[in-house]
């Protein structure tokens, strides 16, 4: 059975406790993608600030990790909250002065439909392994016309796969590292999937070797000809 909260696994907890790697996302076969634990545990860098300066309203950081972005916003007196499934990540965020909940983005969250901005940084467009479902969920969380700031993979990729966390240690006997669904989207794929889900791509930029997109949630306008409650609209040709 897949682990519901794979980022609570020991390799991730150990990395956050020490503030350094190695930590890898192991994909199919022997491929290992390095995870930048040192940057996550440091203060927000200049590339991060190109994202944070674009935030509007209250900010929800999805997959906040050890909380550098939430802490940076809190230091400015900006309303912000992180969500992460890893207790170690939530604890680090709170230690840095940020607000955070130990919860999945797909769980009920405070102020749904009212957040001004949402962040999917550090590869978090991959959360859940289904970018379309994640983008739809973020639209539910944002206020009408809200802003999603998302980071794309530096390579031109679009892939979904079962991943494992790996820090180079041999797994405990009888307890192999759990797998979980993950995804990676480069800039072209992220742009295409966002537009398919009804987002408007307002901006694309690069900083510090990283690629970001600013996505605007479409304002939902009720159809003027919506049928009264209890009645169905007649389809062309007389069907219902």
PDB file of N, CA and C in Angstrom, residues 37-101:
ATOM      1  N   UNK A  37      18.504  20.369  -0.211  1.00  0.00           N
ATOM      2  CA  UNK A  37      18.133  20.549   1.187  1.00  0.00           C
ATOM      3  C   UNK A  37      18.794  21.792   1.779  1.00  0.00           C
ATOM      4  N   UNK A  38      20.061  22.017   1.446  1.00  0.00           N
ATOM      5  CA  UNK A  38      20.766  23.169   2.009  1.00  0.00           C
ATOM      6  C   UNK A  38      20.065  24.486   1.647  1.00  0.00           C
ATOM      7  N   UNK A  39      19.618  24.611   0.408  1.00  0.00           N
ATOM      8  CA  UNK A  39      18.907  25.838   0.003  1.00  0.00           C
ATOM      9  C   UNK A  39      17.558  25.930   0.700  1.00  0.00           C
ATOM     10  N   UNK A  40      16.871  24.814   0.828  1.00  0.00           N
ATOM     11  CA  UNK A  40      15.574  24.829   1.498  1.00  0.00           C
ATOM     12  C   UNK A  40      15.695  25.278   2.948  1.00  0.00           C
ATOM     13  N   UNK A  41      16.780  24.893   3.599  1.00  0.00           N
ATOM     14  CA  UNK A  41      16.949  25.195   5.025  1.00  0.00           C
ATOM     15  C   UNK A  41      17.606  26.551   5.274  1.00  0.00           C
ATOM     16  N   UNK A  42      18.079  27.186   4.201  1.00  0.00           N
ATOM     17  CA  UNK A  42      18.696  28.515   4.337  1.00  0.00           C
ATOM     18  C   UNK A  42      17.609  29.596   4.271  1.00  0.00           C
ATOM     19  N   UNK A  43      18.045  30.850   4.286  1.00  0.00           N
ATOM     20  CA  UNK A  43      17.095  31.951   4.103  1.00  0.00           C
ATOM     21  C   UNK A  43      16.720  32.070   2.633  1.00  0.00           C
ATOM     22  N   UNK A  44      15.612  32.738   2.382  1.00  0.00           N
ATOM     23  CA  UNK A  44      15.182  32.970   1.000  1.00  0.00           C
ATOM     24  C   UNK A  44      16.299  33.682   0.238  1.00  0.00           C
ATOM     25  N   UNK A  45      16.608  33.193  -0.967  1.00  0.00           N
ATOM     26  CA  UNK A  45      17.657  33.810  -1.769  1.00  0.00           C
ATOM     27  C   UNK A  45      17.031  34.773  -2.789  1.00  0.00           C
ATOM     28  N   UNK A  46      17.863  35.355  -3.635  1.00  0.00           N
ATOM     29  CA  UNK A  46      17.369  36.373  -4.554  1.00  0.00           C
ATOM     30  C   UNK A  46      16.356  35.796  -5.541  1.00  0.00           C
ATOM     31  N   UNK A  47      16.574  34.553  -5.989  1.00  0.00           N
ATOM     32  CA  UNK A  47      15.585  33.937  -6.875  1.00  0.00           C
ATOM     33  C   UNK A  47      14.242  33.790  -6.162  1.00  0.00           C
ATOM     34  N   UNK A  48      14.277  33.388  -4.895  1.00  0.00           N
ATOM     35  CA  UNK A  48      13.045  33.307  -4.114  1.00  0.00           C
ATOM     36  C   UNK A  48      12.346  34.662  -4.025  1.00  0.00           C
ATOM     37  N   UNK A  49      13.136  35.710  -3.844  1.00  0.00           N
ATOM     38  CA  UNK A  49      12.535  37.036  -3.678  1.00  0.00           C
ATOM     39  C   UNK A  49      11.870  37.529  -4.960  1.00  0.00           C
ATOM     40  N   UNK A  50      12.307  37.034  -6.116  1.00  0.00           N
ATOM     41  CA  UNK A  50      11.584  37.414  -7.336  1.00  0.00           C
ATOM     42  C   UNK A  50      10.172  36.849  -7.313  1.00  0.00           C
ATOM     43  N   UNK A  51       9.975  35.750  -6.592  1.00  0.00           N
ATOM     44  CA  UNK A  51       8.639  35.185  -6.405  1.00  0.00           C
ATOM     45  C   UNK A  51       7.883  35.951  -5.324  1.00  0.00           C
ATOM     46  N   UNK A  52       8.516  36.145  -4.185  1.00  0.00           N
ATOM     47  CA  UNK A  52       7.835  36.740  -3.040  1.00  0.00           C
ATOM     48  C   UNK A  52       7.387  38.177  -3.323  1.00  0.00           C
ATOM     49  N   UNK A  53       8.172  38.903  -4.105  1.00  0.00           N
ATOM     50  CA  UNK A  53       7.780  40.284  -4.422  1.00  0.00           C
ATOM     51  C   UNK A  53       6.537  40.348  -5.305  1.00  0.00           C
ATOM     52  N   UNK A  54       6.189  39.249  -5.950  1.00  0.00           N
ATOM     53  CA  UNK A  54       5.005  39.215  -6.808  1.00  0.00           C
ATOM     54  C   UNK A  54       3.743  38.785  -6.061  1.00  0.00           C
ATOM     55  N   UNK A  55       3.886  38.313  -4.835  1.00  0.00           N
ATOM     56  CA  UNK A  55       2.731  37.840  -4.080  1.00  0.00           C
ATOM     57  C   UNK A  55       1.776  38.992  -3.762  1.00  0.00           C
ATOM     58  N   UNK A  56       0.501  38.683  -3.768  1.00  0.00           N
ATOM     59  CA  UNK A  56      -0.523  39.648  -3.377  1.00  0.00           C
ATOM     60  C   UNK A  56      -1.444  38.990  -2.365  1.00  0.00           C
ATOM     61  N   UNK A  57      -1.941  39.792  -1.422  1.00  0.00           N
ATOM     62  CA  UNK A  57      -2.870  39.278  -0.422  1.00  0.00           C
ATOM     63  C   UNK A  57      -2.224  38.247   0.484  1.00  0.00           C
ATOM     64  N   UNK A  58      -3.071  37.462   1.146  1.00  0.00           N
ATOM     65  CA  UNK A  58      -2.583  36.392   2.012  1.00  0.00           C
ATOM     66  C   UNK A  58      -2.024  35.266   1.147  1.00  0.00           C
ATOM     67  N   UNK A  59      -0.908  34.681   1.604  1.00  0.00           N
ATOM     68  CA  UNK A  59      -0.155  33.725   0.777  1.00  0.00           C
ATOM     69  C   UNK A  59      -0.197  32.335   1.397  1.00  0.00           C
ATOM     70  N   UNK A  60      -0.507  31.329   0.579  1.00  0.00           N
ATOM     71  CA  UNK A  60      -0.493  29.933   0.993  1.00  0.00           C
ATOM     72  C   UNK A  60       0.673  29.248   0.292  1.00  0.00           C
ATOM     73  N   UNK A  61       1.631  28.737   1.082  1.00  0.00           N
ATOM     74  CA  UNK A  61       2.798  28.034   0.537  1.00  0.00           C
ATOM     75  C   UNK A  61       2.529  26.537   0.631  1.00  0.00           C
ATOM     76  N   UNK A  62       2.299  25.906  -0.517  1.00  0.00           N
ATOM     77  CA  UNK A  62       1.924  24.496  -0.584  1.00  0.00           C
ATOM     78  C   UNK A  62       3.184  23.648  -0.662  1.00  0.00           C
ATOM     79  N   UNK A  63       3.361  22.776   0.343  1.00  0.00           N
ATOM     80  CA  UNK A  63       4.609  22.017   0.451  1.00  0.00           C
ATOM     81  C   UNK A  63       5.719  22.932   0.930  1.00  0.00           C
ATOM     82  N   UNK A  64       5.484  23.591   2.056  1.00  0.00           N
ATOM     83  CA  UNK A  64       6.379  24.671   2.508  1.00  0.00           C
ATOM     84  C   UNK A  64       7.746  24.183   2.938  1.00  0.00           C
ATOM     85  N   UNK A  65       7.906  22.863   3.204  1.00  0.00           N
ATOM     86  CA  UNK A  65       9.206  22.388   3.656  1.00  0.00           C
ATOM     87  C   UNK A  65       9.597  23.063   4.961  1.00  0.00           C
ATOM     88  N   UNK A  66      10.882  23.352   5.163  1.00  0.00           N
ATOM     89  CA  UNK A  66      11.325  23.969   6.409  1.00  0.00           C
ATOM     90  C   UNK A  66      11.006  25.454   6.528  1.00  0.00           C
ATOM     91  N   UNK A  67      10.267  26.007   5.579  1.00  0.00           N
ATOM     92  CA  UNK A  67       9.614  27.291   5.804  1.00  0.00           C
ATOM     93  C   UNK A  67      10.365  28.561   5.467  1.00  0.00           C
ATOM     94  N   UNK A  68      11.344  28.505   4.575  1.00  0.00           N
ATOM     95  CA  UNK A  68      12.099  29.731   4.318  1.00  0.00           C
ATOM     96  C   UNK A  68      11.220  30.821   3.694  1.00  0.00           C
ATOM     97  N   UNK A  69      10.266  30.435   2.835  1.00  0.00           N
ATOM     98  CA  UNK A  69       9.435  31.441   2.163  1.00  0.00           C
ATOM     99  C   UNK A  69       8.387  32.008   3.117  1.00  0.00           C
ATOM    100  N   UNK A  70       7.776  31.153   3.912  1.00  0.00           N
ATOM    101  CA  UNK A  70       6.804  31.624   4.892  1.00  0.00           C
ATOM    102  C   UNK A  70       7.483  32.540   5.906  1.00  0.00           C
ATOM    103  N   UNK A  71       8.683  32.152   6.337  1.00  0.00           N
ATOM    104  CA  UNK A  71       9.415  32.977   7.303  1.00  0.00           C
ATOM    105  C   UNK A  71       9.785  34.334   6.710  1.00  0.00           C
ATOM    106  N   UNK A  72      10.175  34.354   5.443  1.00  0.00           N
ATOM    107  CA  UNK A  72      10.525  35.623   4.801  1.00  0.00           C
ATOM    108  C   UNK A  72       9.321  36.538   4.733  1.00  0.00           C
ATOM    109  N   UNK A  73       8.163  35.997   4.395  1.00  0.00           N
ATOM    110  CA  UNK A  73       6.951  36.817   4.343  1.00  0.00           C
ATOM    111  C   UNK A  73       6.540  37.286   5.731  1.00  0.00           C
ATOM    112  N   UNK A  74       6.650  36.389   6.712  1.00  0.00           N
ATOM    113  CA  UNK A  74       6.316  36.763   8.085  1.00  0.00           C
ATOM    114  C   UNK A  74       7.212  37.893   8.576  1.00  0.00           C
ATOM    115  N   UNK A  75       8.491  37.864   8.164  1.00  0.00           N
ATOM    116  CA  UNK A  75       9.409  38.924   8.554  1.00  0.00           C
ATOM    117  C   UNK A  75       9.019  40.280   8.019  1.00  0.00           C
ATOM    118  N   UNK A  76       8.235  40.282   6.945  1.00  0.00           N
ATOM    119  CA  UNK A  76       7.733  41.537   6.374  1.00  0.00           C
ATOM    120  C   UNK A  76       6.367  41.920   6.926  1.00  0.00           C
ATOM    121  N   UNK A  77       5.845  41.083   7.810  1.00  0.00           N
ATOM    122  CA  UNK A  77       4.512  41.338   8.341  1.00  0.00           C
ATOM    123  C   UNK A  77       3.400  40.952   7.384  1.00  0.00           C
ATOM    124  N   UNK A  78       3.722  40.118   6.373  1.00  0.00           N
ATOM    125  CA  UNK A  78       2.729  39.698   5.397  1.00  0.00           C
ATOM    126  C   UNK A  78       1.986  38.458   5.900  1.00  0.00           C
ATOM    127  N   UNK A  79       0.679  38.385   5.723  1.00  0.00           N
ATOM    128  CA  UNK A  79      -0.049  37.182   6.126  1.00  0.00           C
ATOM    129  C   UNK A  79       0.317  36.016   5.233  1.00  0.00           C
ATOM    130  N   UNK A  80       0.776  34.920   5.836  1.00  0.00           N
ATOM    131  CA  UNK A  80       1.217  33.758   5.068  1.00  0.00           C
ATOM    132  C   UNK A  80       1.099  32.522   5.936  1.00  0.00           C
ATOM    133  N   UNK A  81       0.833  31.387   5.293  1.00  0.00           N
ATOM    134  CA  UNK A  81       0.758  30.115   5.996  1.00  0.00           C
ATOM    135  C   UNK A  81       1.309  29.021   5.096  1.00  0.00           C
ATOM    136  N   UNK A  82       2.053  28.102   5.678  1.00  0.00           N
ATOM    137  CA  UNK A  82       2.545  26.955   4.940  1.00  0.00           C
ATOM    138  C   UNK A  82       1.751  25.721   5.280  1.00  0.00           C
ATOM    139  N   UNK A  83       1.685  24.795   4.339  1.00  0.00           N
ATOM    140  CA  UNK A  83       1.110  23.473   4.605  1.00  0.00           C
ATOM    141  C   UNK A  83       2.114  22.433   4.127  1.00  0.00           C
ATOM    142  N   UNK A  84       2.287  21.391   4.920  1.00  0.00           N
ATOM    143  CA  UNK A  84       3.226  20.336   4.575  1.00  0.00           C
ATOM    144  C   UNK A  84       2.809  19.082   5.324  1.00  0.00           C
ATOM    145  N   UNK A  85       3.006  17.929   4.706  1.00  0.00           N
ATOM    146  CA  UNK A  85       2.632  16.673   5.360  1.00  0.00           C
ATOM    147  C   UNK A  85       3.688  16.173   6.330  1.00  0.00           C
ATOM    148  N   UNK A  86       4.862  16.776   6.349  1.00  0.00           N
ATOM    149  CA  UNK A  86       5.955  16.303   7.206  1.00  0.00           C
ATOM    150  C   UNK A  86       5.988  17.085   8.513  1.00  0.00           C
ATOM    151  N   UNK A  87       5.804  16.431   9.654  1.00  0.00           N
ATOM    152  CA  UNK A  87       5.883  17.144  10.931  1.00  0.00           C
ATOM    153  C   UNK A  87       7.203  17.875  11.126  1.00  0.00           C
ATOM    154  N   UNK A  88       8.315  17.295  10.656  1.00  0.00           N
ATOM    155  CA  UNK A  88       9.611  17.953  10.819  1.00  0.00           C
ATOM    156  C   UNK A  88       9.654  19.268  10.057  1.00  0.00           C
ATOM    157  N   UNK A  89       9.049  19.303   8.884  1.00  0.00           N
ATOM    158  CA  UNK A  89       9.022  20.535   8.095  1.00  0.00           C
ATOM    159  C   UNK A  89       8.166  21.592   8.771  1.00  0.00           C
ATOM    160  N   UNK A  90       7.004  21.188   9.260  1.00  0.00           N
ATOM    161  CA  UNK A  90       6.122  22.142   9.941  1.00  0.00           C
ATOM    162  C   UNK A  90       6.804  22.675  11.193  1.00  0.00           C
ATOM    163  N   UNK A  91       7.482  21.801  11.928  1.00  0.00           N
ATOM    164  CA  UNK A  91       8.189  22.253  13.122  1.00  0.00           C
ATOM    165  C   UNK A  91       9.267  23.267  12.800  1.00  0.00           C
ATOM    166  N   UNK A  92      10.037  23.022  11.732  1.00  0.00           N
ATOM    167  CA  UNK A  92      11.080  23.974  11.347  1.00  0.00           C
ATOM    168  C   UNK A  92      10.476  25.319  10.934  1.00  0.00           C
ATOM    169  N   UNK A  93       9.370  25.271  10.217  1.00  0.00           N
ATOM    170  CA  UNK A  93       8.717  26.509   9.796  1.00  0.00           C
ATOM    171  C   UNK A  93       8.287  27.330  10.997  1.00  0.00           C
ATOM    172  N   UNK A  94       7.700  26.701  11.969  1.00  0.00           N
ATOM    173  CA  UNK A  94       7.239  27.410  13.166  1.00  0.00           C
ATOM    174  C   UNK A  94       8.412  27.951  13.971  1.00  0.00           C
ATOM    175  N   UNK A  95       9.495  27.188  14.031  1.00  0.00           N
ATOM    176  CA  UNK A  95      10.690  27.664  14.745  1.00  0.00           C
ATOM    177  C   UNK A  95      11.230  28.940  14.115  1.00  0.00           C
ATOM    178  N   UNK A  96      11.026  29.096  12.805  1.00  0.00           N
ATOM    179  CA  UNK A  96      11.523  30.278  12.101  1.00  0.00           C
ATOM    180  C   UNK A  96      10.537  31.446  12.163  1.00  0.00           C
ATOM    181  N   UNK A  97       9.459  31.266  12.884  1.00  0.00           N
ATOM    182  CA  UNK A  97       8.506  32.357  13.046  1.00  0.00           C
ATOM    183  C   UNK A  97       7.367  32.363  12.053  1.00  0.00           C
ATOM    184  N   UNK A  98       7.224  31.278  11.278  1.00  0.00           N
ATOM    185  CA  UNK A  98       6.150  31.193  10.307  1.00  0.00           C
ATOM    186  C   UNK A  98       5.002  30.336  10.803  1.00  0.00           C
ATOM    187  N   UNK A  99       3.837  30.540  10.237  1.00  0.00           N
ATOM    188  CA  UNK A  99       2.664  29.726  10.550  1.00  0.00           C
ATOM    189  C   UNK A  99       2.603  28.558   9.579  1.00  0.00           C
ATOM    190  N   UNK A 100       2.267  27.362  10.086  1.00  0.00           N
ATOM    191  CA  UNK A 100       2.210  26.187   9.216  1.00  0.00           C
ATOM    192  C   UNK A 100       1.280  25.148   9.811  1.00  0.00           C
ATOM    193  N   UNK A 101       0.653  24.377   8.912  1.00  0.00           N
ATOM    194  CA  UNK A 101      -0.208  23.269   9.297  1.00  0.00           C
ATOM    195  C   UNK A 101       0.361  21.969   8.741  1.00  0.00           C
TER     196      UNK A 101
END
